[in-house]
Each structure stands twice: as structure tokens, then as C-alpha cells.
């Protein structure tokens, strides 16, 4: 396993590539970000937004998808207070909100005086989706990603509001998947291949008794509807300098709240506050699959910003990346009725053999700090061990 020589990412993470000096694409694009003319970009954004402003106040100017977090607050602050526009806030409600996340979600429309549409899928359906997508994709939060990248477009075509303004482009920021000069926008290819891991709603029909009718909310509008309305998703972070840490600090003045207690899996308290699984088992499964977790994401970002040393980053990764998040795990087991043992058994089927090997009945992997360590007992049946046993360093 190779790691970036500058941050803490393994090369296998978030579609990274690595240059000849062993520096990852995320670190390279961060350098590019620091050199851009952000004033000019902001003007470009203003022009883009102006071209969508409703002429006679007959409709909303744009849609802003919000989870309620620090970046949602920043988006809505900027669009309502700086640009003086009328957005319709749209939320796909995950059923996994924490108390603080729920308070943040309610705060955002209140404090900025915006209308807010919260779409709540059936809890019964989401319970089934949690099970089906965990078994098939190793990600119980699949429905969450699907909702975030579907509900705003369904609303766009139904309400005739063509412009959807997302916040940061996640893969650009973490992985340098594109250059800022590409000005990446939402594409259906990104939706399916990256955010939805190559699956779509049809893949789950028939699992756990799910019907096509249960999954209305998961269907992306047809081409004709998109063309008729001109629906388009842009990312504000491509035009307005994005600093998540600063957004969190600034937005506290408007009532945004951090998680009141420390997380089990990372040191940062201002990110992923809304959804119990985001810093919980969904993220632990990322560690199981690809050998890194949220703490690697956070330390890599902070190292790139120059506010943390790589040594400190590695120390934190060592402390947090492997930890089993009990609260989120309990929430999932209660919602689905799955046993703890079955959960770990299914999780093991998603281990990537590029990361994991089996020695003496234990899972082993290399680490960013240069040593290999064991991470618990193998729950896979013996006949499935082959590809992990042969795979020595
Ligand atoms: Zn890097």
C-alpha cells in the first residue's frame, strides 16, 4: 500500500492518483486552489446567479440542497445575505439525524428567512433500504447519497426552478478528481458511478420486499424533463473560496452548532454533524473496505491547509481510524433487527484484498506510519480466505 508523501491518504482512497514525486492529486489541486484569482471567480459566480434570478418574483431564484451543516449554513447565508436572492431550500431527510443535526436543520431556514422543503421518505422503506444496500454495497447510507443527488432535481423539474446550487465539490476537494479550471458541474455519470457506487434504484427492487413503487424518491427525472426545465447543478465551492473550518466558525454566529461531545472516529466536531452514520458505521465500513476513515480525510485536509503537521496527522489516524462506533452501530442494529455478529460477518465480505491480508486468523494491513498492524478476528468463512492469504506484502 502506497501513501501520499504529503498528507495521510492511501493511494486507493477517493479516486486519487499519484505523481512521480509521490504526491497525491488532492494535494496538487489544493496548491492550485491557493493560486487562483478568487475575486474573479466570485464575480463569475455572481454573473451566473444573476442570469437565473426570477424576473418578476414569480418563482424561486434557485434551489439550495441543505443537510443543515456548516456548509449548508454558509451557502444559504451567501445566497440570501450577500446576493440577496430567494432560494428554495431542499432537504432529503435521512431518518438518521442527531439532536444537534435536527436543531441545525430547523435553524437554517429560520435564521436566514428562507422557505424550506423537507422531503421525508417512508421510515419503513428506509429501514429496508438500510438492510438491502448494506448487504449489496456495504453502505447502509446509499439511500442518503441517492436522496441528496435526486430530490433536488425532482423538485427542480416539478417547481420549474432550473438552477441547483450545491456547496463544495467533494471529489475535487478531497481527491483533486478534476482541476478547478474544469469548473466541474453535476453530471449523471458522477451521480451513478461515484456517489451511488455504480448502482441505481432498480438494483434493490425485490430485496427485503422493496417494490418499484417504494422507491419513487430515488428516481432521477427523465432526460425530457431535464431538457424541458434546463435543470443544472453547480458547485459554489468552484467559485467561492471554501474553508470548512472557517465556515464553521463564522456560521456559529448564526446559530450553527457543533457536535456537543467528541466523536468516536475523528477529532473534528464541526463536520458531518447531521447524520449519525456519517462519522459512525458508514465511515467505519470505509475503513473495512479501503483501510482508511474520516480521520484520514480530516487530517489530510488540515495538513494541506498547513494547520497540522504530517506527524500529528499520523498520530491521530493511529488513534481514530479503526475505532468501532458503538452509538451508530446500535442505531443501525435496532432499525434493521440485525444481530451484531451478522453485521461483522457481512462487513468482512467487503474487505479489499489490495489493503487487507489474513495472518493467523487476524486481519492485517499496512499503515501510513510505516508499520503493519492487526485489526481483529476474521469473521469470513475459511473457504473465502484464499485471496487474502496469498496476498502477502
Ligand atoms: Zn496528499
Tab-separated table of C-alpha atoms and ligand atoms in Angstrom:
chain	number	residue	atom	x	y	z
A	1	UNK	CA	0.000	0.000	0.000
A	2	UNK	CA	1.368	3.414	-1.011
A	3	UNK	CA	0.596	6.611	0.873
A	4	UNK	CA	0.853	10.217	-0.253
A	5	UNK	CA	4.148	11.673	0.952
A	6	UNK	CA	2.472	14.933	1.968
A	7	UNK	CA	-0.937	14.053	3.508
A	8	UNK	CA	-2.203	10.801	5.107
A	9	UNK	CA	-4.175	9.304	2.197
A	10	UNK	CA	-3.511	5.833	0.838
A	11	UNK	CA	-3.446	5.858	-2.971
A	12	UNK	CA	-6.561	3.654	-3.060
A	13	UNK	CA	-8.709	6.414	-1.469
A	14	UNK	CA	-11.388	8.563	-3.178
A	15	UNK	CA	-10.191	8.189	-6.788
A	16	UNK	CA	-6.760	9.634	-6.038
A	17	UNK	CA	-3.858	9.446	-8.421
A	18	UNK	CA	-0.216	9.982	-7.532
A	19	UNK	CA	2.520	11.886	-9.375
A	20	UNK	CA	6.182	10.883	-9.782
A	21	UNK	CA	7.133	12.638	-6.533
A	22	UNK	CA	4.626	10.522	-4.585
A	23	UNK	CA	2.250	13.452	-4.042
A	24	UNK	CA	-1.490	12.750	-4.413
A	25	UNK	CA	-3.835	14.584	-6.790
A	26	UNK	CA	-5.730	16.062	-3.817
A	27	UNK	CA	-2.573	17.787	-2.550
A	28	UNK	CA	-1.734	19.007	-6.085
A	29	UNK	CA	-5.197	20.544	-6.576
A	30	UNK	CA	-5.013	22.190	-3.128
A	31	UNK	CA	-1.881	24.023	-4.360
A	32	UNK	CA	-3.791	25.070	-7.461
A	33	UNK	CA	-6.670	26.301	-5.265
A	34	UNK	CA	-4.356	28.621	-3.307
A	35	UNK	CA	-3.111	30.289	-6.504
A	36	UNK	CA	-6.481	31.079	-8.095
A	37	UNK	CA	-7.917	34.567	-8.533
A	38	UNK	CA	-10.886	34.131	-6.185
A	39	UNK	CA	-12.188	37.671	-6.683
A	40	UNK	CA	-12.589	36.996	-10.403
A	41	UNK	CA	-14.234	33.652	-9.676
A	42	UNK	CA	-16.680	35.217	-7.276
A	43	UNK	CA	-17.654	37.741	-9.953
A	44	UNK	CA	-18.176	34.870	-12.349
A	45	UNK	CA	-20.477	33.260	-9.770
A	46	UNK	CA	-22.461	36.490	-9.312
A	47	UNK	CA	-22.995	36.705	-13.081
A	48	UNK	CA	-24.074	33.078	-13.243
A	49	UNK	CA	-26.519	33.558	-10.357
A	50	UNK	CA	-27.886	36.835	-11.776
A	51	UNK	CA	-28.748	35.097	-15.031
A	52	UNK	CA	-31.093	32.837	-13.069
A	53	UNK	CA	-32.733	35.500	-10.888
A	54	UNK	CA	-36.512	35.294	-11.276
A	55	UNK	CA	-37.620	38.307	-13.344
A	56	UNK	CA	-40.892	39.190	-11.634
A	57	UNK	CA	-40.552	37.357	-8.316
A	58	UNK	CA	-42.819	34.739	-9.879
A	59	UNK	CA	-40.680	31.836	-8.709
A	60	UNK	CA	-37.679	30.988	-6.550
A	61	UNK	CA	-34.280	32.007	-7.955
A	62	UNK	CA	-32.607	28.679	-7.251
A	63	UNK	CA	-32.659	25.520	-5.176
A	64	UNK	CA	-30.137	25.026	-2.386
A	65	UNK	CA	-29.863	21.423	-1.170
A	66	UNK	CA	-29.166	21.554	2.572
A	67	UNK	CA	-28.320	18.975	5.223
A	68	UNK	CA	-28.219	21.638	7.930
A	69	UNK	CA	-24.439	21.545	8.446
A	70	UNK	CA	-21.860	24.327	8.496
A	71	UNK	CA	-21.510	24.383	4.712
A	72	UNK	CA	-25.303	24.462	4.206
A	73	UNK	CA	-25.433	27.447	6.553
A	74	UNK	CA	-22.657	29.159	4.609
A	75	UNK	CA	-24.364	28.538	1.234
A	76	UNK	CA	-27.689	29.928	2.406
A	77	UNK	CA	-26.013	32.875	4.166
A	78	UNK	CA	-24.139	33.785	0.988
A	79	UNK	CA	-27.120	33.448	-1.342
A	80	UNK	CA	-29.649	35.266	0.870
A	81	UNK	CA	-27.430	37.856	2.608
A	82	UNK	CA	-24.683	38.619	0.070
A	83	UNK	CA	-26.520	38.024	-3.219
A	84	UNK	CA	-29.967	38.947	-1.810
A	85	UNK	CA	-31.643	36.123	-3.689
A	86	UNK	CA	-34.665	33.925	-2.898
A	87	UNK	CA	-33.660	30.269	-2.776
A	88	UNK	CA	-35.880	27.282	-2.017
A	89	UNK	CA	-34.028	25.098	0.475
A	90	UNK	CA	-34.457	21.368	-0.164
A	91	UNK	CA	-33.583	18.542	2.210
A	92	UNK	CA	-33.680	14.808	1.759
A	93	UNK	CA	-34.448	13.667	5.309
A	94	UNK	CA	-32.345	10.621	6.172
A	95	UNK	CA	-34.083	9.477	9.383
A	96	UNK	CA	-30.627	9.424	10.981
A	97	UNK	CA	-30.491	12.970	12.319
A	98	UNK	CA	-28.776	13.604	15.620
A	99	UNK	CA	-30.406	16.013	18.062
A	100	UNK	CA	-27.882	18.719	17.183
A	101	UNK	CA	-28.246	17.989	13.480
A	102	UNK	CA	-32.004	18.333	13.739
A	103	UNK	CA	-31.653	21.691	15.549
A	104	UNK	CA	-29.236	22.914	12.848
A	105	UNK	CA	-31.631	21.825	10.105
A	106	UNK	CA	-34.501	23.801	11.676
A	107	UNK	CA	-32.243	26.786	12.357
A	108	UNK	CA	-31.148	27.369	8.800
A	109	UNK	CA	-34.448	28.490	7.249
A	110	UNK	CA	-35.418	30.405	10.386
A	111	UNK	CA	-32.244	32.425	10.721
A	112	UNK	CA	-31.928	33.306	7.018
A	113	UNK	CA	-35.669	33.721	6.341
A	114	UNK	CA	-35.891	31.141	3.569
A	115	UNK	CA	-38.601	28.656	2.560
A	116	UNK	CA	-37.608	25.057	3.199
A	117	UNK	CA	-38.944	21.860	1.686
A	118	UNK	CA	-38.038	18.739	3.688
A	119	UNK	CA	-38.720	15.510	1.859
A	120	UNK	CA	-39.197	12.577	4.241
A	121	UNK	CA	-39.166	9.111	2.686
A	122	UNK	CA	-41.093	6.369	4.468
A	123	UNK	CA	-39.241	5.121	7.540
A	124	UNK	CA	-40.358	1.583	6.725
A	125	UNK	CA	-38.810	1.813	3.245
A	126	UNK	CA	-35.604	3.305	4.598
A	127	UNK	CA	-35.295	0.501	7.160
A	128	UNK	CA	-35.455	-1.982	4.276
A	129	UNK	CA	-33.036	0.097	2.176
A	130	UNK	CA	-30.568	0.178	5.077
A	131	UNK	CA	-30.504	-3.626	5.042
A	132	UNK	CA	-30.557	-4.128	1.275
A	133	UNK	CA	-27.826	-1.612	0.478
A	134	UNK	CA	-25.613	-2.744	3.356
A	135	UNK	CA	-25.750	-6.326	2.084
A	136	UNK	CA	-25.252	-5.396	-1.573
A	137	UNK	CA	-22.909	-2.401	-1.466
A	138	UNK	CA	-21.508	-2.371	2.077
A	139	UNK	CA	-23.053	1.077	2.605
A	140	UNK	CA	-26.286	1.489	4.586
A	141	UNK	CA	-26.244	5.196	3.707
A	142	UNK	CA	-26.669	4.554	-0.026
A	143	UNK	CA	-30.223	5.963	0.185
A	144	UNK	CA	-28.778	9.148	1.685
A	145	UNK	CA	-26.428	9.745	-1.271
A	146	UNK	CA	-29.233	8.862	-3.645
A	147	UNK	CA	-31.598	11.330	-1.977
A	148	UNK	CA	-29.069	14.156	-1.930
A	149	UNK	CA	-28.405	13.748	-5.670
A	150	UNK	CA	-32.050	13.086	-6.662
A	151	UNK	CA	-34.586	15.020	-4.535
A	152	UNK	CA	-33.310	18.493	-5.596
A	153	UNK	CA	-33.668	17.520	-9.275
A	154	UNK	CA	-37.160	16.124	-8.726
A	155	UNK	CA	-38.085	19.428	-7.081
A	156	UNK	CA	-36.363	21.396	-9.889
A	157	UNK	CA	-38.500	19.813	-12.603
A	158	UNK	CA	-41.737	19.907	-10.577
A	159	UNK	CA	-41.370	23.552	-9.489
A	160	UNK	CA	-39.616	24.748	-12.656
A	161	UNK	CA	-36.548	26.022	-10.815
A	162	UNK	CA	-33.647	25.153	-13.115
A	163	UNK	CA	-30.620	26.116	-11.009
A	164	UNK	CA	-29.442	23.897	-8.127
A	165	UNK	CA	-26.549	25.254	-6.075
A	166	UNK	CA	-24.558	22.610	-4.202
A	167	UNK	CA	-21.707	23.572	-1.845
A	168	UNK	CA	-18.305	22.013	-2.164
A	169	UNK	CA	-17.431	19.502	-4.890
A	170	UNK	CA	-16.353	16.618	-2.664
A	171	UNK	CA	-14.142	14.709	-5.086
A	172	UNK	CA	-12.487	17.901	-6.321
A	173	UNK	CA	-11.683	18.922	-2.765
A	174	UNK	CA	-10.529	15.586	-1.335
A	175	UNK	CA	-9.163	13.850	-4.394
A	176	UNK	CA	-8.381	16.516	-6.953
A	177	UNK	CA	-10.529	14.463	-9.293
A	178	UNK	CA	-10.808	17.484	-11.565
A	179	UNK	CA	-8.941	20.745	-11.876
A	180	UNK	CA	-10.644	23.958	-10.724
A	181	UNK	CA	-10.172	25.220	-14.283
A	182	UNK	CA	-12.594	22.494	-15.448
A	183	UNK	CA	-15.330	24.195	-13.381
A	184	UNK	CA	-16.970	20.810	-12.732
A	185	UNK	CA	-20.777	20.681	-12.563
A	186	UNK	CA	-23.173	17.914	-11.586
A	187	UNK	CA	-23.342	15.080	-14.110
A	188	UNK	CA	-25.486	11.963	-14.162
A	189	UNK	CA	-22.312	9.973	-14.669
A	190	UNK	CA	-20.853	11.298	-11.397
A	191	UNK	CA	-24.140	10.569	-9.674
A	192	UNK	CA	-24.216	6.944	-10.674
A	193	UNK	CA	-20.544	5.984	-10.817
A	194	UNK	CA	-19.213	7.868	-7.814
A	195	UNK	CA	-21.965	8.887	-5.420
A	196	UNK	CA	-24.161	5.812	-5.997
A	197	UNK	CA	-21.226	3.367	-6.415
A	198	UNK	CA	-22.492	2.166	-9.797
A	199	UNK	CA	-25.950	1.184	-8.534
A	200	UNK	CA	-29.401	2.663	-9.093
A	201	UNK	CA	-32.814	2.132	-7.508
A	202	UNK	CA	-33.713	-0.794	-9.807
A	203	UNK	CA	-30.905	-2.845	-8.277
A	204	UNK	CA	-32.752	-3.035	-4.936
A	205	UNK	CA	-36.272	-3.842	-6.130
A	206	UNK	CA	-37.205	-7.268	-4.769
A	207	UNK	CA	-34.677	-7.137	-1.913
A	208	UNK	CA	-36.209	-7.121	1.605
A	209	UNK	CA	-39.644	-6.863	-0.054
A	210	UNK	CA	-38.911	-3.477	-1.689
A	211	UNK	CA	-41.141	-2.607	-4.665
A	212	UNK	CA	-40.600	-0.158	-7.527
A	213	UNK	CA	-43.343	1.975	-6.005
A	214	UNK	CA	-41.444	2.248	-2.715
A	215	UNK	CA	-38.542	3.924	-4.499
A	216	UNK	CA	-40.218	6.882	-6.245
A	217	UNK	CA	-37.921	9.241	-4.363
A	218	UNK	CA	-34.833	7.504	-5.772
A	219	UNK	CA	-35.649	8.060	-9.441
A	220	UNK	CA	-33.725	10.717	-11.300
A	221	UNK	CA	-36.011	12.685	-13.666
A	222	UNK	CA	-36.014	11.586	-17.304
A	223	UNK	CA	-33.967	13.353	-19.999
A	224	UNK	CA	-37.063	15.051	-21.458
A	225	UNK	CA	-37.877	16.637	-18.074
A	226	UNK	CA	-34.299	17.798	-17.573
A	227	UNK	CA	-34.241	19.308	-21.051
A	228	UNK	CA	-37.627	20.979	-20.690
A	229	UNK	CA	-36.604	22.751	-17.464
A	230	UNK	CA	-32.871	23.134	-18.167
A	231	UNK	CA	-32.157	21.755	-14.686
A	232	UNK	CA	-28.487	22.085	-13.825
A	233	UNK	CA	-26.387	21.535	-10.698
A	234	UNK	CA	-23.434	23.828	-9.981
A	235	UNK	CA	-20.975	23.841	-7.089
A	236	UNK	CA	-20.479	27.067	-5.192
A	237	UNK	CA	-17.064	25.867	-3.975
A	238	UNK	CA	-15.737	26.101	-7.539
A	239	UNK	CA	-16.367	29.876	-7.475
A	240	UNK	CA	-16.226	30.934	-3.825
A	241	UNK	CA	-13.149	30.069	-1.732
A	242	UNK	CA	-14.165	27.224	0.552
A	243	UNK	CA	-12.723	26.689	4.008
A	244	UNK	CA	-14.842	24.297	6.082
A	245	UNK	CA	-13.127	25.234	9.367
A	246	UNK	CA	-13.749	28.932	8.760
A	247	UNK	CA	-17.350	28.311	7.636
A	248	UNK	CA	-17.999	26.504	10.922
A	249	UNK	CA	-16.597	29.385	12.997
A	250	UNK	CA	-18.458	32.075	11.009
A	251	UNK	CA	-21.773	30.221	10.997
A	252	UNK	CA	-21.781	29.761	14.784
A	253	UNK	CA	-22.746	33.452	14.872
A	254	UNK	CA	-25.953	32.434	13.088
A	255	UNK	CA	-26.809	29.557	15.379
A	256	UNK	CA	-24.947	26.635	13.789
A	257	UNK	CA	-23.923	24.161	16.496
A	258	UNK	CA	-21.054	21.686	16.539
A	259	UNK	CA	-21.481	18.189	17.918
A	260	UNK	CA	-21.593	18.740	21.698
A	261	UNK	CA	-19.398	15.754	22.522
A	262	UNK	CA	-16.247	14.340	20.884
A	263	UNK	CA	-16.719	11.784	18.095
A	264	UNK	CA	-15.528	8.232	18.426
A	265	UNK	CA	-13.829	8.248	14.994
A	266	UNK	CA	-12.410	11.745	14.455
A	267	UNK	CA	-11.170	14.810	16.290
A	268	UNK	CA	-13.131	17.387	14.293
A	269	UNK	CA	-16.542	18.223	15.765
A	270	UNK	CA	-17.959	20.574	13.125
A	271	UNK	CA	-18.239	18.139	10.180
A	272	UNK	CA	-20.969	15.572	9.433
A	273	UNK	CA	-22.961	16.667	12.488
A	274	UNK	CA	-26.357	15.833	10.983
A	275	UNK	CA	-26.220	12.126	10.205
A	276	UNK	CA	-25.434	9.581	12.917
A	277	UNK	CA	-23.785	7.144	10.463
A	278	UNK	CA	-21.594	9.668	8.592
A	279	UNK	CA	-18.945	9.677	11.311
A	280	UNK	CA	-20.238	6.301	12.509
A	281	UNK	CA	-20.564	2.852	10.928
A	282	UNK	CA	-20.818	4.178	7.389
A	283	UNK	CA	-17.347	5.578	7.893
A	284	UNK	CA	-16.103	2.533	9.803
A	285	UNK	CA	-17.109	0.468	6.744
A	286	UNK	CA	-14.884	2.718	4.634
A	287	UNK	CA	-12.025	1.627	6.881
A	288	UNK	CA	-13.095	-2.005	6.476
A	289	UNK	CA	-13.261	-1.673	2.699
A	290	UNK	CA	-10.350	0.615	1.895
A	291	UNK	CA	-8.286	0.814	5.076
A	292	UNK	CA	-8.833	4.462	5.986
A	293	UNK	CA	-11.523	6.536	7.723
A	294	UNK	CA	-12.804	10.025	8.421
A	295	UNK	CA	-9.781	10.944	10.495
A	296	UNK	CA	-7.616	10.386	7.391
A	297	UNK	CA	-9.948	12.742	5.465
A	298	UNK	CA	-9.779	15.402	8.176
A	299	UNK	CA	-6.029	15.203	8.825
A	300	UNK	CA	-5.283	15.268	5.074
A	301	UNK	CA	-7.358	18.429	4.698
A	302	UNK	CA	-5.740	20.097	7.707
A	303	UNK	CA	-2.221	19.130	6.579
A	304	UNK	CA	-2.912	20.599	3.133
A	305	UNK	CA	-4.125	23.815	4.779
A	306	UNK	CA	-0.877	23.998	6.725
A	307	UNK	CA	-2.595	23.895	10.126
A	308	UNK	CA	-1.334	20.404	11.048
A	309	UNK	CA	1.961	18.550	10.622
A	310	UNK	CA	2.017	15.162	8.891
A	311	UNK	CA	3.421	13.643	12.127
A	312	UNK	CA	0.467	14.910	14.148
A	313	UNK	CA	-1.867	13.690	11.385
A	314	UNK	CA	-0.427	10.173	11.528
A	315	UNK	CA	-0.744	10.127	15.314
A	316	UNK	CA	-4.446	10.995	15.065
A	317	UNK	CA	-5.077	8.433	12.298
A	318	UNK	CA	-3.476	5.782	14.522
A	319	UNK	CA	-5.822	6.756	17.354
A	320	UNK	CA	-9.124	7.062	15.462
A	321	UNK	CA	-9.349	5.344	12.049
A	322	UNK	CA	-10.094	1.789	13.286
A	323	UNK	CA	-12.445	2.570	16.223
A	324	UNK	CA	-15.873	0.836	16.172
A	325	UNK	CA	-18.592	3.486	16.668
A	326	UNK	CA	-20.968	1.905	19.165
A	327	UNK	CA	-23.742	4.523	19.102
A	328	UNK	CA	-24.248	4.433	15.370
A	329	UNK	CA	-23.912	0.639	15.286
A	330	UNK	CA	-26.679	0.271	17.893
A	331	UNK	CA	-28.918	2.665	15.919
A	332	UNK	CA	-28.467	0.515	12.804
A	333	UNK	CA	-28.997	-2.829	14.579
A	334	UNK	CA	-32.179	-1.537	16.226
A	335	UNK	CA	-33.533	-0.130	12.960
A	336	UNK	CA	-32.879	-3.311	10.979
A	337	UNK	CA	-33.140	-6.074	13.593
A	338	UNK	CA	-29.745	-7.437	12.517
A	339	UNK	CA	-27.504	-9.150	15.077
A	340	UNK	CA	-24.087	-7.725	15.922
A	341	UNK	CA	-22.401	-10.910	14.782
A	342	UNK	CA	-24.129	-10.869	11.409
A	343	UNK	CA	-23.151	-7.227	10.957
A	344	UNK	CA	-19.445	-8.016	11.358
A	345	UNK	CA	-19.722	-11.140	9.209
A	346	UNK	CA	-21.269	-9.184	6.320
A	347	UNK	CA	-18.787	-6.329	6.783
A	348	UNK	CA	-15.898	-8.748	6.264
A	349	UNK	CA	-17.159	-9.628	2.767
A	350	UNK	CA	-16.259	-6.092	1.634
A	351	UNK	CA	-12.553	-6.102	2.601
A	352	UNK	CA	-10.408	-5.028	-0.330
A	353	UNK	CA	-7.588	-7.537	-0.885
A	354	UNK	CA	-5.347	-4.682	-2.031
A	355	UNK	CA	-5.484	-3.468	1.581
A	356	UNK	CA	-6.126	-6.491	3.776
A	357	UNK	CA	-4.370	-9.802	4.360
A	358	UNK	CA	-5.058	-12.665	6.748
A	359	UNK	CA	-2.383	-13.926	9.108
A	360	UNK	CA	-3.176	-16.390	11.939
A	361	UNK	CA	-6.917	-15.684	11.750
A	362	UNK	CA	-6.436	-11.902	12.111
A	363	UNK	CA	-6.944	-9.044	9.644
A	364	UNK	CA	-3.664	-7.210	8.904
A	365	UNK	CA	-2.891	-4.094	6.917
A	366	UNK	CA	-0.067	-1.613	6.350
A	367	UNK	CA	-0.357	1.825	7.910
A	368	UNK	CA	0.599	5.370	6.979
A	369	UNK	CA	3.124	5.430	9.853
A	370	UNK	CA	5.093	2.637	8.206
A	371	UNK	CA	4.240	-0.424	10.320
A	372	UNK	CA	1.650	-3.125	9.733
A	373	UNK	CA	-0.855	-3.972	12.468
A	374	UNK	CA	-3.618	-6.478	13.224
A	375	UNK	CA	-7.213	-5.239	13.331
A	376	UNK	CA	-9.264	-8.048	14.808
A	377	UNK	CA	-10.501	-11.532	14.224
A	378	UNK	CA	-11.561	-12.674	10.745
A	379	UNK	CA	-15.309	-13.440	10.568
A	380	UNK	CA	-15.298	-14.639	6.954
A	381	UNK	CA	-15.836	-18.384	6.408
A	382	UNK	CA	-12.495	-20.179	5.869
A	383	UNK	CA	-13.266	-21.050	2.234
A	384	UNK	CA	-13.227	-17.327	1.366
A	385	UNK	CA	-9.745	-16.651	2.816
A	386	UNK	CA	-7.758	-17.554	-0.320
A	387	UNK	CA	-7.273	-14.150	-1.912
A	388	UNK	CA	-6.250	-12.646	1.430
A	389	UNK	CA	-3.787	-15.334	2.464
A	390	UNK	CA	-1.810	-15.456	-0.779
A	391	UNK	CA	-1.669	-11.663	-0.834
A	392	UNK	CA	1.491	-11.064	1.185
A	393	UNK	CA	3.222	-7.706	1.128
B	1	LIG	ZN1	-1.800	14.020	-0.496
